[in-house]
Amino acid sequence: MTSETVNTPQRRRRLPSMSVLGPIIALLVLIAIGAFLNPNFLGAGNITNVLARSAFIGIIAVGMTFVITAGGLDLSVGSMAAFIAGLMILVMNAALPTLGVGVPIILLGMAVALVAGLLAGLLNGFLITTLGIEAFIVTLGTMGIYRSLVTWLADGGTLSLDFGLRTFYRPVYFDGILGISWPIIVFALVVVIGEVIMSRARFGRHCAATGSSEHVAHYSNVNVGRTRLATYAMLGVLVGVATIMYVPRLGSASASTGVLWELEAIAAVIIGGTVLKGGFGRVWGTVIGVLILSLIDNILNLTDLVSPYLNGAIQGVIIILAVILQREAKAKG
Amino acid sequence: MSDTPVLSLRDVHKSFGPVEVLHGVDLDIRAGEVLALIGENGAGKSTAMKCLAGYQPVTSGRILLEGRAVTFASLHEGEAAGIVLIHQEFNLAEQLTVEQNIFLGRELRRGLLLDKPEMRRRSREYLARVKCRVDPDTPVSELSNSDKQMVEIAKALGRNARVLIMDEPTAVLTNAEAAVLFEQVEALRASGTAIVFTSHKLGEVKQIADRVSVMRDGAVVHTGQVAEMSEDQMATAMVGRDVSDLYPAKAKVSADAPVMLRVEGLDVPGHARSLSFDLRQGEILGIAGLVGSGRTEAMEGLCGLRPASAARIEIGGERVQIRRPSDALRHRLCYLTEDRKLRGLLLDKGMRENLTLQALRKFGGVLIDRQAEEAALSRAIGDFDIRAGRRDVRVGNLSGGNQQKLLLAKVMQSDPEILIVDEPTRGIDIGTKQQIYAFLSQLAASGHGIIVISSEMQEIIGLATRVLVMRQGRIAGEVAGEAITEEAIVRHAMGVGADPSERAA
């Protein structure tokens, strides 16, 4: 009976659901509002600025997409970025007398950031998977630890990169290829690779299965612990990558570096349609989420409708709204 | 007992969106009578019951309460009219006590405060009426499934149920627990309550129902006195074709067929101790025993799904170590779980993702080959006769039988040589059962080794060429060939002949 009708793989093209269209429409509306309010909004300068600023959160949010898809959460990314930035600056300043200003010392700094990110991610992952502690508690704890460590390293003040080094390192944030700055290029690369892994690779499928049902994944030969651990490690490395891009921008780190980045990253992921409880993730959606958040910030800065100081409040409202919309969609579907 | 039915459905149609699932159903429920509603999965039994209880509004047609047409706007109105529906998955708050559950939503009060003594007294009375000996202060989470069922019934008594509707009440109960339930059903019937229940077990329909209504494809195809129908006739009416040969003929396994799997001294801490057995090529080995005898845990331990140790495991004559599920799969040893919803399938995902999850490596190295997956799905839909409205349907929306067929197809993606199936037909209809039995039999005939764990005695007897009976984590006995009888299995399972005090426990 029905088995015959379903047995031919038909290319079905139904209208995309609201969960797909919603974020895109929101983004387009924001662009229209921005263009209407300020003629400079669509200028090359502003677009580059918005994209470059989105890159830090964006790179982290791509990693966060995997963590949340696999049923986890990481609140520590903002503090982790600040700590890695501080560590990187300390190591580079310390190595300055021996290595001098040049490419090797930059590479050293980058290596420190990547390794520190990897270790921090592995630590979170180890505590969560091997010791079986709630992700919320573990990363709330490490969030406090890293924040306090960077404050301590800076002795309550600011850690600054040596002036000569700073001048040498600046191009990593401000230069690029064909007028596209490095953070944007790196962000784009991370997104493309992330999207392919999420939608096409075995690892992405394993993340979704783990987040959807840990038991089913275990009984289906998915190594649940290792999959989760890998998502946290990957997020740690991406926090390192974001920090590498961030340090040359200001050349300093302090207790206020990366504050609320975790909120922005998680908000971007959820706005993008990834399910907070895990089981379904969408990297390209996260990109749209990041752009939406950056544009709101940008519009607040370019116009004087609402104080830019209220940006955090707006992000908080958006993340709660996004979850409510997700729930409604689920109830209907 | 009056002749007017307490509750009736007249020409009831029910549609979900564009799909009509009930096509003109007529049902009569009489006081002091037990009506069994039987039919294959997806025949519309649950929907009909939900319409009866006011849980779902009918699309057209009438519901008659003592001859008068009524419409229930909500479940509460149904309950107010004395109609109580007990879901298959219990509707109890696990963390609350038995007493709190019985009075949940209609707590008795004295002034502003709860009238605890009165609720306690009535709880005890209701529990006594269903001969359930649990303390009203016990949290529901600590109760056995049968006690939970009794608490549900006690709760229904507290609501003065005139009509009690139960959706597969025995699906989660052991035979002994079901027997207790049936006693209470008898008592309720004697006190004039009208009872409706669904079941896939025709034996129990025969045992406790007075009348039976058979549903097929959204319509009632037969209603009659149970005494006038044999189980075979019921099954035939359900399926619409003859199912008297439910089990395929057993193949002969020669005594010198090669040993595919040899297990020596398998220990699963807390569940099974020093199990040793062989499985020969072409054999269907049954594992029987009471629920809780360690059958499932032992096989999960063997497949690396839970911590276990063994003195020696040989597959195909070679010694192997199995520490994690991937080791078992590499040696082409596969386990099909008894719990398809919690451990078998990702209910929120589609059929394709579920089908290939366990054998994902087969569908590409790092990146997955979608086309190969689609092709595998098309093959599985054909081979296993999976009936889904759409290819991209959420697996949670498939009927139980189709979920089970998909789960079987999923496990078969790993190309097992040795297949362990745990309760392969739990909660599915007889037509699908027949298909699964035929599949297992063919698989054995084509040179695979199969282990079947089942609580359904008939299934073990009908399928297995040899049966191991487990009791308290050990193999209590083995029967083969003609000696496989219900009595022989039960004797081993209960440990008859062992220490009498142990038997009583």
XYZ file of C-alpha atoms in Angstrom, chain A residues 11-314:
304
model
C 13.317 15.544 -4.237
C 10.894 17.308 -2.029
C 10.853 21.089 -2.163
C 8.404 22.354 0.333
C 8.460 25.922 1.544
C 11.193 26.217 4.189
C 9.752 26.332 7.684
C 9.617 29.412 9.884
C 12.603 28.165 11.892
C 14.695 28.473 8.739
C 13.145 31.672 7.397
C 12.761 33.487 10.723
C 16.418 34.385 11.350
C 16.956 35.322 7.691
C 13.925 37.624 7.692
C 15.067 39.182 10.974
C 18.501 39.836 9.453
C 17.018 41.430 6.327
C 14.710 43.615 8.420
C 17.677 44.805 10.492
C 19.667 45.636 7.366
C 16.700 47.598 6.008
C 16.295 49.488 9.286
C 20.010 50.249 9.425
C 20.102 51.500 5.840
C 17.047 53.643 6.476
C 18.390 55.214 9.662
C 21.916 55.929 8.532
C 23.184 56.347 4.964
C 26.679 55.203 5.965
C 25.291 51.878 7.181
C 25.757 50.071 3.866
C 29.138 51.681 3.165
C 32.133 49.367 2.731
C 33.760 50.793 5.864
C 30.846 49.991 8.145
C 30.245 46.544 6.647
C 33.887 45.592 7.121
C 33.775 46.938 10.644
C 30.650 44.932 11.535
C 32.013 41.732 10.015
C 35.412 42.074 11.678
C 33.804 42.640 15.070
C 31.470 39.684 14.461
C 34.427 37.466 13.749
C 35.496 36.931 17.402
C 32.068 35.953 18.651
C 31.380 34.185 15.367
C 34.411 31.902 15.567
C 33.526 31.019 19.167
C 29.846 30.586 18.307
C 30.669 28.024 15.613
C 32.376 25.908 18.284
C 29.472 26.563 20.639
C 27.094 25.235 17.980
C 28.791 21.836 18.205
C 28.830 21.832 22.006
C 25.126 22.687 22.228
C 24.177 20.269 19.441
C 25.858 17.451 21.368
C 23.723 18.337 24.386
C 26.257 20.465 26.267
C 26.847 24.087 27.170
C 29.941 26.194 27.805
C 29.632 29.346 29.890
C 33.385 29.778 30.284
C 34.289 30.990 26.772
C 34.389 34.722 27.593
C 36.646 34.274 30.627
C 38.670 31.700 28.736
C 39.314 34.215 25.944
C 40.414 36.844 28.464
C 42.697 34.379 30.222
C 44.226 33.171 26.960
C 44.743 36.776 25.830
C 46.480 37.590 29.111
C 48.630 34.470 28.940
C 49.556 35.175 25.338
C 50.615 38.749 26.164
C 52.663 37.622 29.171
C 54.470 34.913 27.210
C 55.169 37.183 24.247
C 56.444 39.998 26.473
C 58.634 37.531 28.341
C 60.035 36.077 25.124
C 60.745 39.511 23.639
C 64.347 39.804 24.932
C 65.328 36.441 23.460
C 63.291 36.327 20.227
C 63.032 40.029 19.414
C 60.279 41.565 17.338
C 59.578 39.277 14.387
C 57.487 36.464 12.994
C 58.768 33.766 15.431
C 57.452 35.557 18.500
C 54.033 36.000 16.875
C 53.979 32.296 16.012
C 54.921 31.522 19.611
C 52.028 33.642 20.843
C 49.633 31.934 18.465
C 50.845 28.500 19.554
C 50.351 29.478 23.210
C 46.800 30.602 22.458
C 45.895 27.428 20.568
C 47.445 25.081 23.129
C 45.920 26.971 26.063
C 42.525 26.876 24.339
C 42.836 23.166 23.649
C 43.822 22.405 27.242
C 41.054 24.586 28.687
C 38.508 22.892 26.419
C 39.808 19.437 27.323
C 39.580 20.310 31.011
C 35.928 21.317 30.662
C 35.247 18.218 28.571
C 37.058 15.905 30.984
C 35.151 17.186 34.009
C 31.851 16.906 32.143
C 32.251 13.559 30.396
C 34.616 11.515 32.546
C 33.579 12.793 35.945
C 29.987 13.249 34.867
C 29.402 16.717 36.345
C 26.701 18.962 34.855
C 28.097 21.091 32.025
C 26.398 24.121 33.523
C 28.181 23.708 36.857
C 31.590 22.847 35.398
C 31.704 25.776 33.008
C 30.207 28.156 35.563
C 33.114 27.134 37.765
C 35.804 27.483 35.115
C 34.241 30.779 34.055
C 34.962 32.105 37.538
C 38.422 30.539 37.605
C 39.635 32.022 34.307
C 38.155 35.439 35.050
C 39.881 35.513 38.381
C 43.163 34.221 36.930
C 43.334 36.975 34.322
C 42.551 39.579 36.972
C 45.340 38.133 39.096
C 47.815 37.977 36.212
C 47.048 41.630 35.451
C 47.162 42.398 39.167
C 43.771 44.048 38.867
C 44.873 46.272 35.999
C 45.656 45.756 32.342
C 48.194 43.503 30.652
C 49.638 45.329 27.675
C 51.629 43.940 24.797
C 55.016 45.588 24.305
C 54.586 48.620 22.046
C 56.981 47.408 19.353
C 55.319 44.009 19.260
C 51.933 45.628 19.038
C 52.884 47.602 15.969
C 54.249 44.463 14.377
C 51.229 42.330 15.273
C 48.552 44.915 14.322
C 48.204 43.776 10.681
C 46.714 40.465 11.850
C 43.583 42.375 12.791
C 43.734 45.341 10.430
C 45.222 43.922 7.223
C 44.035 41.208 4.920
C 43.799 40.035 1.337
C 42.027 42.102 -1.330
C 40.707 44.502 1.259
C 39.117 41.754 3.347
C 40.649 41.720 6.791
C 42.098 38.577 8.358
C 39.444 38.085 11.038
C 36.774 37.995 8.332
C 38.755 35.520 6.256
C 39.423 33.256 9.243
C 35.786 33.517 10.334
C 34.619 32.539 6.843
C 36.996 29.560 6.802
C 35.851 28.373 10.236
C 32.217 28.683 9.152
C 32.685 26.757 5.909
C 34.608 23.964 7.598
C 32.156 23.926 10.510
C 29.126 23.753 8.230
C 30.615 20.869 6.257
C 31.470 18.970 9.423
C 28.040 19.578 10.914
C 25.945 18.639 7.925
C 28.121 16.230 5.996
C 30.631 14.577 8.279
C 30.320 11.636 10.613
C 31.355 13.772 13.565
C 28.443 16.160 12.998
C 26.014 13.252 12.815
C 27.467 11.810 16.007
C 27.061 15.186 17.782
C 23.411 15.381 16.754
C 22.786 11.772 17.806
C 24.463 12.320 21.184
C 22.455 15.477 21.843
C 19.252 13.852 20.660
C 19.542 10.804 22.911
C 22.653 9.740 24.753
C 21.311 6.213 25.232
C 20.375 5.653 21.612
C 23.768 7.001 20.546
C 25.549 4.639 22.943
C 23.577 1.657 21.681
C 24.334 2.738 18.113
C 28.093 2.494 18.505
C 28.640 6.230 18.995
C 31.336 6.941 21.552
C 29.281 9.458 23.486
C 31.992 10.551 25.906
C 34.600 11.083 23.230
C 32.166 12.973 21.003
C 31.293 15.369 23.826
C 34.935 15.766 24.832
C 35.815 16.578 21.230
C 33.186 19.318 21.039
C 34.597 21.067 24.125
C 38.181 20.681 22.884
C 37.175 22.078 19.504
C 35.453 25.029 21.160
C 38.576 25.665 23.263
C 40.782 25.740 20.179
C 38.358 28.121 18.460
C 38.432 30.409 21.505
C 42.213 30.365 21.026
C 41.807 31.287 17.354
C 39.452 34.131 18.235
C 41.922 35.410 20.816
C 44.736 35.397 18.251
C 42.595 37.765 16.175
C 41.528 39.820 19.184
C 44.857 40.601 20.858
C 46.284 42.714 17.974
C 43.146 44.843 17.976
C 43.720 46.425 21.372
C 47.054 44.875 22.334
C 45.883 44.379 25.888
C 43.867 42.169 28.199
C 42.163 42.984 31.471
C 39.475 41.743 33.813
C 36.861 43.210 31.473
C 38.085 41.447 28.323
C 35.525 39.091 26.818
C 32.837 39.911 29.365
C 29.465 38.501 28.243
C 30.961 36.823 25.179
C 29.373 33.597 26.378
C 25.983 35.283 26.335
C 26.519 36.543 22.796
C 27.855 33.226 21.541
C 25.038 31.181 23.070
C 22.457 33.732 21.890
C 23.831 33.576 18.351
C 23.643 29.784 18.348
C 20.061 29.714 19.608
C 18.878 32.517 17.314
C 20.348 30.531 14.447
C 17.973 27.658 15.085
C 20.183 25.224 16.966
C 18.101 23.486 19.602
C 19.188 24.455 23.123
C 18.555 20.952 24.451
C 20.753 19.483 21.742
C 20.118 17.088 18.905
C 19.989 19.572 16.084
C 22.516 22.205 15.036
C 22.968 24.562 12.160
C 26.288 26.355 11.653
C 25.040 28.724 8.949
C 22.180 29.648 11.278
C 24.723 30.573 13.930
C 26.399 32.935 11.438
C 23.073 34.667 10.910
C 22.617 34.841 14.660
C 26.015 36.488 15.080
C 25.280 38.988 12.330
C 21.909 39.844 13.876
C 23.537 40.565 17.236
C 26.337 42.612 15.669
C 23.917 44.629 13.565
C 21.786 45.469 16.580
C 24.908 46.680 18.353
C 25.989 48.602 15.248
C 22.608 50.242 14.738
C 22.488 51.302 18.382
C 25.917 52.877 17.957
C 25.138 54.631 14.672
C 21.817 56.062 15.768
C 20.675 57.561 19.032
C 17.310 55.840 19.361
C 18.346 53.632 22.259
C 21.464 53.886 24.368
C 24.171 51.414 23.283
C 24.543 50.627 26.972
C 21.300 48.706 26.702
C 22.815 46.305 24.170
C 23.217 43.519 26.733
C 19.585 43.873 27.765
C 18.471 43.592 24.159
